[in-house]
Short mmCIF file of C-alpha atoms and ligand atoms in Angstrom, two decimals:
data_model
loop_
_atom_site.label_atom_id
_atom_site.label_comp_id
_atom_site.label_asym_id
_atom_site.label_seq_id
_atom_site.Cartn_x
_atom_site.Cartn_y
_atom_site.Cartn_z
CA MET A 1 9.47 11.19 13.60
CA GLN A 2 9.88 7.43 13.57
CA ILE A 3 12.22 5.63 11.18
CA VAL A 4 11.31 2.03 10.38
CA SER A 5 13.16 -0.47 8.19
CA VAL A 6 11.02 -3.05 6.45
CA ILE A 7 13.11 -6.14 5.87
CA ASN A 8 13.20 -9.87 5.29
CA TYR A 9 15.97 -12.09 3.96
CA LYS A 10 13.55 -13.87 1.73
CA GLY A 11 12.43 -12.08 -1.40
CA GLY A 12 8.89 -12.26 -2.68
CA VAL A 13 7.21 -12.22 0.70
CA GLY A 14 5.14 -9.14 -0.11
CA LYS A 15 7.47 -6.69 1.64
CA THR A 16 7.29 -3.97 -0.99
CA THR A 17 3.55 -4.39 -1.45
CA LEU A 18 3.07 -4.03 2.30
CA THR A 19 5.37 -0.98 2.48
CA ALA A 20 3.56 0.82 -0.35
CA ASN A 21 0.12 0.10 1.08
CA LEU A 22 1.05 0.91 4.65
CA ALA A 23 2.50 4.22 3.43
CA ALA A 24 -0.64 4.95 1.42
CA GLU A 25 -2.95 4.16 4.34
CA LEU A 26 -0.88 6.28 6.74
CA ALA A 27 -0.86 9.21 4.30
CA PHE A 28 -4.61 8.77 3.84
CA ARG A 29 -4.91 9.19 7.61
CA GLY A 30 -3.06 12.49 7.45
CA LYS A 31 0.49 11.28 8.18
CA ARG A 32 3.51 12.72 6.42
CA VAL A 33 5.40 9.70 5.07
CA LEU A 34 8.88 9.51 3.56
CA LEU A 35 9.67 6.34 1.61
CA LEU A 36 13.25 5.31 0.97
CA ASP A 37 13.68 2.59 -1.63
CA MET A 38 17.00 0.93 -0.85
CA ASP A 39 16.39 -2.27 -2.79
CA ALA A 40 18.20 -2.49 -6.15
CA GLN A 41 15.10 -4.24 -7.53
CA CYS A 42 13.46 -0.82 -7.39
CA SER A 43 10.01 -2.37 -6.82
CA LEU A 44 8.91 0.32 -4.39
CA THR A 45 10.02 2.98 -6.86
CA PHE A 46 8.03 1.25 -9.62
CA SER A 47 5.02 1.20 -7.33
CA PHE A 48 4.85 4.99 -7.67
CA VAL A 49 6.58 5.98 -10.93
CA THR A 50 6.84 4.30 -14.33
CA PRO A 51 10.13 2.69 -15.34
CA ASP A 52 10.51 5.06 -18.31
CA TYR A 53 10.19 8.12 -16.06
CA TRP A 54 12.67 6.51 -13.67
CA ARG A 55 15.14 5.87 -16.51
CA ASP A 56 14.78 9.24 -18.26
CA GLU A 57 14.19 11.66 -15.38
CA LEU A 58 15.75 9.95 -12.38
CA GLY A 59 18.67 8.23 -14.09
CA GLY A 60 17.82 5.01 -12.31
CA ASP A 61 19.53 2.67 -14.77
CA GLY A 62 22.68 4.74 -15.20
CA THR A 63 22.20 5.45 -18.92
CA THR A 64 21.52 9.20 -18.73
CA GLY A 65 24.59 10.02 -16.67
CA SER A 66 22.54 12.06 -14.20
CA ASP A 67 21.58 10.16 -11.07
CA LYS A 68 18.75 11.39 -8.85
CA THR A 69 18.40 8.23 -6.80
CA ILE A 70 19.64 7.04 -3.42
CA LYS A 71 22.68 5.61 -5.22
CA SER A 72 24.05 9.11 -5.84
CA TRP A 73 23.99 9.59 -2.08
CA PHE A 74 25.89 6.34 -1.45
CA ASP A 75 28.35 7.26 -4.22
CA GLY A 76 28.88 10.64 -2.59
CA ILE A 77 29.62 9.32 0.88
CA GLY A 78 31.93 6.66 -0.56
CA ASP A 79 34.06 9.02 -2.65
CA ASP A 80 35.71 12.20 -1.42
CA ASP A 81 35.82 13.64 -4.95
CA LEU A 82 32.06 13.39 -5.41
CA GLU A 83 29.55 15.71 -3.82
CA THR A 84 27.04 14.04 -1.50
CA PRO A 85 23.56 15.23 -2.45
CA GLU A 86 21.16 16.41 0.23
CA LEU A 87 18.69 13.52 0.76
CA GLY A 88 15.77 15.89 0.33
CA SER A 89 16.96 16.83 -3.16
CA LEU A 90 16.34 13.22 -4.24
CA ILE A 91 12.61 13.28 -3.53
CA VAL A 92 10.63 12.55 -6.70
CA PRO A 93 8.41 15.54 -7.50
CA ASN A 94 4.67 15.28 -8.18
CA LEU A 95 3.89 11.65 -7.46
CA LYS A 96 0.61 10.60 -9.03
CA VAL A 97 -0.51 9.03 -5.75
CA ALA A 98 -1.00 12.55 -4.30
CA GLU A 99 -4.19 12.86 -6.39
CA SER A 100 -5.71 9.95 -4.48
CA LEU A 101 -5.05 11.45 -1.05
CA PRO A 102 -7.48 13.68 0.80
CA ASP A 103 -6.53 17.23 1.70
CA ASN A 104 -5.64 16.56 5.33
CA GLY A 105 -1.91 17.19 5.49
CA GLY A 106 -1.00 13.59 4.70
CA LYS A 107 1.55 12.97 1.97
CA ILE A 108 3.98 10.47 0.48
CA ASP A 109 7.49 11.51 -0.54
CA LEU A 110 9.71 8.96 -2.27
CA ILE A 111 13.47 8.70 -2.62
CA PRO A 112 13.93 6.27 -5.51
CA SER A 113 16.31 3.40 -6.01
CA HIS A 114 18.84 2.49 -8.70
CA LEU A 115 19.78 -0.82 -10.33
CA GLY A 116 23.43 -0.18 -9.44
CA LEU A 117 22.68 -0.17 -5.73
CA ILE A 118 23.61 -3.84 -5.78
CA ASN A 119 27.30 -2.88 -6.18
CA VAL A 120 27.42 -0.30 -3.43
CA ASP A 121 28.90 -2.82 -1.03
CA LEU A 122 32.00 -3.18 -3.17
CA ASP A 123 32.37 0.55 -3.67
CA LEU A 124 32.26 1.25 0.02
CA ALA A 125 34.88 -1.41 0.64
CA TYR A 126 37.30 1.09 -0.87
CA MET A 127 36.64 3.40 2.05
CA LEU A 128 38.18 0.80 4.27
CA SER A 129 41.24 0.07 2.19
CA GLY A 130 44.27 1.68 3.79
CA VAL A 131 42.56 1.91 7.18
CA PRO A 132 44.94 0.50 9.81
CA PRO A 133 43.63 -2.81 11.23
CA GLY A 134 43.14 -1.37 14.69
CA ARG A 135 40.75 1.24 13.33
CA VAL A 136 38.64 -0.88 10.98
CA LYS A 137 35.90 -1.49 13.54
CA ARG A 138 35.57 2.17 14.26
CA GLN A 139 35.62 3.14 10.60
CA LEU A 140 33.00 0.49 9.78
CA ALA A 141 30.70 1.74 12.49
CA LYS A 142 31.12 5.22 11.07
CA VAL A 143 30.18 4.01 7.60
CA TYR A 144 27.12 2.17 8.93
CA GLY A 145 26.02 5.30 10.78
CA LEU A 146 26.02 7.65 7.79
CA LEU A 147 22.34 7.44 6.89
CA ARG A 148 21.51 7.85 10.56
CA SER A 149 23.44 11.10 10.82
CA HIS A 150 22.07 12.44 7.53
CA LEU A 151 18.49 11.72 8.58
CA GLY A 152 19.19 13.44 11.91
CA LYS A 153 18.29 16.80 10.41
CA TYR A 154 14.85 15.56 9.41
CA VAL A 155 14.34 14.16 12.87
CA ALA A 156 15.30 17.50 14.43
CA GLU A 157 12.93 19.40 12.15
CA ALA A 158 10.20 16.76 12.52
CA LYS A 159 9.67 16.95 8.78
CA TYR A 160 7.84 13.62 8.63
CA ASP A 161 5.75 11.51 10.96
CA ILE A 162 7.22 8.31 9.63
CA VAL A 163 10.07 7.17 7.39
CA LEU A 164 9.74 3.69 5.87
CA ILE A 165 12.82 2.08 4.33
CA ASP A 166 12.32 -0.80 1.90
CA CYS A 167 15.48 -2.87 2.45
CA PRO A 168 17.06 -5.38 0.08
CA PRO A 169 16.85 -9.09 0.95
CA ASN A 170 20.43 -9.25 2.24
CA PHE A 171 22.60 -7.66 4.90
CA ASN A 172 24.99 -5.50 2.93
CA ILE A 173 26.21 -2.02 3.75
CA VAL A 174 22.98 -0.51 2.41
CA THR A 175 20.84 -2.61 4.74
CA LYS A 176 23.18 -1.95 7.65
CA ASN A 177 22.83 1.80 7.12
CA ALA A 178 19.06 1.39 7.15
CA ILE A 179 19.02 -0.65 10.37
CA VAL A 180 21.40 1.66 12.20
CA ALA A 181 19.25 4.65 11.21
CA SER A 182 16.05 2.96 12.39
CA ASP A 183 13.96 3.17 15.53
CA GLY A 184 12.08 0.04 14.52
CA ILE A 185 12.26 -3.04 12.31
CA LEU A 186 9.19 -4.46 10.61
CA ILE A 187 9.40 -8.00 9.25
CA PRO A 188 6.84 -9.09 6.66
CA ALA A 189 6.88 -12.87 6.25
CA LYS A 190 5.01 -15.72 4.66
CA PRO A 191 3.96 -18.40 7.14
CA ASP A 192 6.05 -21.32 5.94
CA TYR A 193 9.08 -23.26 7.15
CA LEU A 194 11.89 -21.55 5.25
CA SER A 195 10.44 -18.10 5.86
CA THR A 196 10.37 -18.58 9.60
CA LEU A 197 14.02 -19.67 9.49
CA GLY A 198 14.69 -16.48 7.53
CA ILE A 199 13.30 -14.50 10.46
CA ASP A 200 15.78 -16.18 12.83
CA TYR A 201 18.65 -15.46 10.45
CA LEU A 202 17.59 -11.82 10.39
CA VAL A 203 17.44 -11.66 14.19
CA ARG A 204 21.01 -12.89 14.29
CA SER A 205 22.34 -10.41 11.73
CA TYR A 206 20.46 -7.59 13.40
CA GLY A 207 21.78 -8.57 16.83
CA SER A 208 25.38 -8.77 15.72
CA LEU A 209 25.15 -5.48 13.80
CA VAL A 210 23.76 -3.62 16.81
CA LYS A 211 26.52 -5.08 18.96
CA GLU A 212 29.22 -4.25 16.40
CA PHE A 213 27.96 -0.70 16.05
CA ASN A 214 27.58 -0.05 19.75
CA THR A 215 31.08 -1.31 20.57
CA GLY A 216 32.76 0.40 17.64
CA SER A 217 31.07 3.70 16.98
CA GLY A 218 32.09 5.79 19.95
CA SER A 219 28.80 7.68 19.50
CA ASP A 220 25.52 7.03 21.32
CA ASP A 221 24.29 3.45 21.39
CA ILE A 222 21.49 2.45 19.05
CA HIS A 223 18.49 0.34 20.05
CA PRO A 224 16.38 -0.36 16.98
CA GLU A 225 13.39 -2.32 18.22
CA ILE A 226 11.97 -5.31 16.39
CA LEU A 227 8.35 -4.20 16.09
CA GLY A 228 7.29 -7.62 14.97
CA VAL A 229 6.44 -10.00 12.17
CA VAL A 230 3.50 -9.28 9.88
CA PHE A 231 2.25 -12.37 8.11
CA THR A 232 1.42 -11.84 4.45
CA MET A 233 -0.13 -13.91 1.67
CA ILE A 234 -2.40 -15.69 4.08
CA GLN A 235 -4.81 -18.20 2.58
CA ILE A 236 -8.12 -17.78 4.29
CA HIS A 237 -10.45 -20.76 4.58
CA GLY A 238 -13.59 -20.72 6.70
CA GLY A 239 -12.69 -17.30 8.11
CA GLN A 240 -9.18 -18.16 9.26
CA PRO A 241 -5.74 -18.98 7.83
CA ILE A 242 -5.49 -22.58 6.61
CA ARG A 243 -4.05 -24.89 9.22
CA ALA A 244 -0.80 -25.54 7.33
CA GLN A 245 -0.06 -21.80 7.63
CA ARG A 246 -1.35 -21.43 11.19
CA ASP A 247 1.24 -24.04 12.12
CA TYR A 248 3.98 -21.52 11.28
CA MET A 249 2.29 -18.45 12.70
CA GLN A 250 2.76 -19.26 16.37
CA LEU A 251 6.17 -17.76 17.00
CA SER A 252 7.09 -17.69 20.65
CA ASN A 253 10.41 -15.86 20.49
CA ILE A 254 9.48 -12.77 18.51
CA SER A 255 6.45 -10.52 18.59
CA VAL A 256 3.83 -11.03 15.92
CA PHE A 257 1.31 -8.50 14.63
CA SER A 258 -2.28 -9.56 15.01
CA SER A 259 -3.03 -7.88 11.67
CA GLN A 260 -2.39 -10.04 8.62
CA ILE A 261 -2.60 -9.57 4.88
CA ARG A 262 -4.39 -12.25 2.89
CA GLU A 263 -3.32 -13.61 -0.46
CA ASN A 264 -5.28 -12.43 -3.45
CA LYS A 265 -3.68 -12.68 -6.85
CA THR A 266 -6.60 -11.05 -8.65
CA ILE A 267 -6.25 -7.84 -6.70
CA PHE A 268 -2.48 -7.74 -6.18
CA ALA A 269 -1.20 -9.02 -9.53
CA SER A 270 -1.73 -5.83 -11.52
CA ALA A 271 -1.09 -3.52 -8.59
CA PRO A 272 0.41 -1.03 -8.62
CA GLU A 273 1.03 -0.56 -12.32
CA ASP A 274 -1.03 2.63 -12.21
CA GLY A 275 1.14 4.19 -9.50
CA ILE A 276 -1.55 3.90 -6.82
CA PRO A 277 -1.35 1.29 -4.04
CA VAL A 278 -4.28 -1.14 -3.82
CA VAL A 279 -5.63 0.33 -0.60
CA LEU A 280 -6.49 3.63 -2.32
CA HIS A 281 -8.34 2.09 -5.26
CA GLY A 282 -11.85 2.15 -3.87
CA TYR A 283 -13.13 -0.94 -5.70
CA LYS A 284 -16.55 -2.15 -4.77
CA GLN A 285 -16.35 -5.87 -4.02
CA PRO A 286 -16.41 -7.76 -0.73
CA THR A 287 -12.92 -9.35 -1.11
CA TYR A 288 -11.44 -5.95 -1.83
CA SER A 289 -13.08 -4.52 1.31
CA SER A 290 -11.57 -7.31 3.42
CA ILE A 291 -8.13 -6.47 2.06
CA VAL A 292 -8.63 -2.78 2.74
CA SER A 293 -9.74 -3.45 6.30
CA GLU A 294 -6.70 -5.66 6.83
CA ILE A 295 -4.42 -2.83 5.71
CA GLU A 296 -6.34 -0.34 7.88
CA SER A 297 -5.95 -2.58 10.89
CA LEU A 298 -2.25 -3.01 10.11
CA ALA A 299 -1.82 0.79 9.96
CA VAL A 300 -3.47 1.23 13.36
CA GLU A 301 -1.44 -1.54 14.97
CA PHE A 302 1.73 -0.23 13.31
CA CYS A 303 1.21 3.29 14.71
CA GLU A 304 0.73 1.84 18.20
CA LYS A 305 3.78 -0.38 18.04
CA ALA A 306 6.08 2.11 16.31
CA GLY A 307 4.90 5.01 18.43
CA VAL A 308 3.70 7.10 15.49
CA LYS A 309 1.58 9.95 16.86
CA MET B 1 -40.06 -30.39 20.51
CA SER B 2 -41.22 -33.83 19.44
CA ALA B 3 -38.99 -36.85 19.93
CA GLN B 4 -38.66 -37.06 16.17
CA GLN B 5 -37.57 -33.45 15.90
CA SER B 6 -35.08 -33.97 18.63
CA ALA B 7 -33.64 -37.11 17.02
CA LEU B 8 -33.32 -35.32 13.68
CA GLY B 9 -31.68 -32.38 15.45
CA ASN B 10 -29.15 -34.72 17.06
CA LEU B 11 -28.43 -36.37 13.74
CA LEU B 12 -27.74 -33.02 12.09
CA ALA B 13 -25.61 -31.96 15.02
CA ASP B 14 -23.54 -35.12 14.54
CA VAL B 15 -23.09 -34.27 10.86
CA ALA B 16 -22.08 -30.71 11.80
CA LYS B 17 -19.53 -32.06 14.26
CA ALA B 18 -18.10 -34.43 11.65
CA VAL B 19 -17.65 -31.48 9.27
CA ARG B 20 -16.05 -29.35 11.99
CA ASP B 21 -13.60 -32.13 12.80
CA MET B 22 -12.40 -32.39 9.22
CA SER B 23 -8.96 -31.10 8.35
CA ASP B 24 -8.65 -28.33 5.75
CA ASP B 25 -7.35 -30.88 3.25
CA GLU B 26 -10.22 -33.23 3.83
CA PHE B 27 -12.71 -30.42 3.54
CA GLU B 28 -11.24 -29.20 0.27
CA LYS B 29 -11.43 -32.73 -1.11
CA LEU B 30 -15.04 -32.99 0.00
CA VAL B 31 -15.91 -29.76 -1.79
CA LYS B 32 -14.15 -30.96 -4.93
CA GLY B 33 -16.10 -34.21 -4.74
CA GLU B 34 -13.01 -36.31 -4.09
CA LEU B 35 -14.27 -37.39 -0.68
CA ARG B 36 -17.58 -39.08 0.01
CA PRO B 37 -19.19 -39.09 3.46
CA SER B 38 -20.03 -42.47 4.93
CA ILE B 39 -22.56 -42.60 7.73
CA SER B 40 -23.04 -45.53 10.10
CA PHE B 41 -25.34 -46.03 13.06
CA LYS B 42 -24.33 -47.57 16.37
CA GLU B 43 -26.22 -48.59 19.51
CA ARG B 44 -26.06 -45.75 21.95
CA GLY B 45 -24.12 -46.88 25.01
CA SER B 46 -25.94 -46.39 28.29
CA GLY B 47 -23.46 -44.03 29.93
CA ILE B 48 -22.74 -41.97 26.88
CA LYS B 49 -24.66 -38.86 27.86
CA GLY B 50 -22.82 -38.25 31.07
CA ARG B 51 -19.40 -39.02 29.59
CA LYS B 52 -16.76 -36.45 30.43
CA PRO B 53 -13.42 -36.20 28.70
CA SER B 54 -11.05 -38.47 30.60
CA PRO B 55 -8.88 -36.57 33.06
CA ILE B 56 -5.79 -37.52 31.05
CA LEU B 57 -7.02 -35.18 28.35
CA SER B 58 -8.14 -32.19 30.36
CA GLU B 59 -6.95 -28.86 29.06
CA GLU B 60 -4.85 -28.44 32.15
CA ARG B 61 -3.11 -31.71 31.49
CA LEU B 62 -2.52 -30.86 27.81
CA ARG B 63 -1.06 -27.54 28.84
CA SER B 64 1.29 -29.18 31.32
CA ILE B 65 2.65 -31.51 28.63
CA GLN B 66 3.17 -28.48 26.43
CA THR B 67 5.15 -26.82 29.22
CA LYS B 68 7.27 -29.95 29.60
CA LEU B 69 8.03 -29.87 25.88
CA ASP B 70 9.01 -26.21 26.18
CA ALA B 71 11.72 -27.27 28.60
CA ALA B 72 12.99 -30.32 26.67
CA ARG B 73 16.59 -29.96 25.51
CA THR B 74 16.60 -32.54 22.73
CA ARG B 75 14.14 -33.97 20.23
CA GLU B 76 14.64 -37.41 21.81
CA GLU B 77 13.58 -36.02 25.15
CA GLY B 78 10.55 -34.55 23.38
CA HIS B 79 9.62 -37.93 21.92
CA GLN B 80 9.93 -39.52 25.34
CA ILE B 81 7.65 -36.95 26.94
CA VAL B 82 5.01 -37.37 24.26
CA GLN B 83 5.22 -41.18 24.29
CA GLU B 84 4.78 -41.36 28.04
CA ALA B 85 1.95 -38.86 28.09
CA PHE B 86 0.03 -40.27 25.13
CA PRO B 87 0.63 -43.97 24.58
CA MET B 88 -2.62 -44.19 22.60
CA LYS B 89 -3.35 -42.57 19.26
CA GLU B 90 -6.53 -40.93 20.47
CA GLY B 91 -4.75 -38.84 23.10
CA LEU B 92 -1.92 -38.03 20.75
CA PHE B 93 -4.41 -36.81 18.16
CA ILE B 94 -6.23 -34.66 20.69
CA PHE B 95 -2.94 -33.16 21.82
CA ALA B 96 -1.94 -32.37 18.20
CA LYS B 97 -5.30 -30.65 17.68
CA PHE B 98 -4.77 -28.75 20.91
CA LEU B 99 -1.48 -27.46 19.46
CA ASP B 100 -3.39 -26.57 16.27
CA LEU B 101 -1.22 -28.83 14.11
CA PRO B 102 -2.24 -30.09 10.69
CA VAL B 103 -2.88 -33.76 11.51
CA GLN B 104 -5.48 -36.18 10.25
CA ARG B 105 -7.20 -38.98 12.05
CA LYS B 106 -5.81 -41.52 9.60
CA ASP B 107 -2.18 -40.45 10.21
CA LYS B 108 0.06 -43.07 11.80
CA ILE B 109 1.00 -42.69 15.48
CA GLU B 110 4.66 -42.11 14.56
CA LYS B 111 3.73 -39.37 12.14
CA ILE B 112 1.59 -37.48 14.64
CA GLN B 113 4.28 -37.83 17.27
CA ASP B 114 6.90 -36.51 14.86
CA LYS B 115 4.73 -33.55 13.98
CA ILE B 116 4.29 -32.66 17.64
CA VAL B 117 7.99 -32.90 18.49
CA THR B 118 8.99 -30.99 15.35
CA ALA B 119 6.52 -28.21 15.99
CA THR B 120 7.61 -27.75 19.60
CA VAL B 121 11.13 -28.83 20.56
CA GLY B 122 12.34 -28.99 16.94
CA ARG B 123 11.26 -25.46 16.05
CA ARG B 124 12.90 -24.06 19.15
CA LEU B 125 16.21 -25.86 18.54
CA SER B 126 16.29 -24.83 14.86
CA SER B 127 15.56 -21.26 15.75
CA GLU B 128 18.27 -21.16 18.44
CA ALA B 129 20.81 -22.67 16.04
CA ILE B 130 20.23 -20.00 13.44
CA ARG B 131 20.00 -17.11 15.87
CA GLY B 132 23.37 -17.99 17.37
CA GLY B 133 22.63 -16.54 20.77
CA TYR B 134 20.97 -13.32 19.58
CA SER B 135 17.40 -12.52 20.52
CA ALA B 136 14.70 -10.31 19.07
CA LYS B 137 14.65 -8.07 22.15
N1 LIG C 1 -1.19 -10.35 -0.42
C1 LIG C 1 -0.79 -10.70 -1.64
N2 LIG C 1 -1.56 -11.55 -2.38
C2 LIG C 1 -1.17 -11.91 -3.61
N3 LIG C 1 -0.06 -11.50 -4.21
C3 LIG C 1 0.74 -10.65 -3.54
C4 LIG C 1 0.42 -10.21 -2.23
N4 LIG C 1 1.41 -9.37 -1.80
C5 LIG C 1 2.31 -9.31 -2.82
N5 LIG C 1 1.91 -10.06 -3.87
C6 LIG C 1 2.62 -10.27 -5.14
O1 LIG C 1 3.76 -11.07 -4.89
C7 LIG C 1 4.89 -10.59 -5.58
C8 LIG C 1 6.01 -10.22 -4.60
O2 LIG C 1 5.59 -9.15 -3.79
P1 LIG C 1 6.57 -8.00 -3.34
O3 LIG C 1 5.79 -7.06 -2.52
O4 LIG C 1 7.30 -7.45 -4.51
O5 LIG C 1 7.56 -8.86 -2.43
P2 LIG C 1 9.03 -8.52 -1.88
O6 LIG C 1 9.17 -7.05 -1.78
O7 LIG C 1 9.06 -9.20 -0.56
O8 LIG C 1 9.98 -9.13 -2.84
C9 LIG C 1 4.41 -9.39 -6.38
O9 LIG C 1 4.18 -9.81 -7.69
C10 LIG C 1 3.13 -8.96 -5.71
O10 LIG C 1 2.21 -8.41 -6.61
MG1 LIG C 2 10.56 -5.77 -2.72
#
């Protein structure tokens, strides 16, 4: 079982769209996929369930008083008086997407997100209040390693082939938990100037987190591997990305996926309001087929690079 | 093939080459009707057929300049390398195309040079500054 965080500091780069479609394609190929939505924007959650279901049945906006999202897990670990739910108990039952998958063992399970996830950082800061200065590093590393230890059981039981974590566009305690739990990091990015700087910023945060964890934790060292950058929202002209984008696609100090996802507002704008990622739609037009083959090629390359069997 | 056929073939090949050499911007403008082709005819020079690209612009040479830029520590050093290697616009332009940069034939020398240094030395220095010593390994 491989755990991969999908992350970029910049929002709106197509990260969630890529995560949902990669998951769908992998499940279509018979893989058992667990999705963890850790972004307070809840976009990945809304790619599979409607906001009213999320509000009424999952308690995702905090109005029902019963929380069946990843936030209840963070609340539990941050507060001794609250019970920490089993991660598996947060999986949304009966996702509609299952109807679009063949009967080959592949599946998508989703642990949904909550609007309040944005405040988790502050809540967890309480855990550190009262900790003597000499032990802060150790305590922090412990906090960052919580998701890792809770997912350990799934790893041991090989319950899934792949876990994909949709991370928020920042480096708070939620993101740090995701990175520490991960075997690999996938970075979707748009090929432009500020986005490529965002990749460097991420490399720095990732590097310093890994160092901080490995010096402080006292447990085994972690080595999450940067699987590479996947360029999204490519404008194709004459069979290749336009030159202005190509200019930013030659990165020499990080690995880059050869698969890319093109920009197409017509196809992606309404997706996935129906709860089914684009790649499973089966439209019959040439542009749609090119997009599907791009996602297929991404899935194949991803399995190779992430070591998904 | 008759001489006429062959001449027509050459003419069309020249048009094809002109289209291939266009930048994306130029091409888009052409499609939108904002650009108009202008064709002129020149005497064919005697030696033109056997003309090889000058050794200054061989791929090997272009690659070696690229390697030099990879090692430059400052943008100024980058500018110096490029200036010395390509004092003329033609070479500079060919080098920019070799690096797959978005340049146009009508761009000023300074602009092309800037683009080259930014895309090579500049990108590396920016990236190092933000990464603060951490790498993606
Ligand atoms: N390849 C694409 N072509 C066109 N639009 C896209 C593409 N990928 C994503 N989008 C659209 O761009 C917006 C941002 O995408 P999203 O996946 O939510 O980004 P992120 O998770 O990085 O914030 C969404 O409205 C989405 O529909
Ligand atoms: Mg998102």
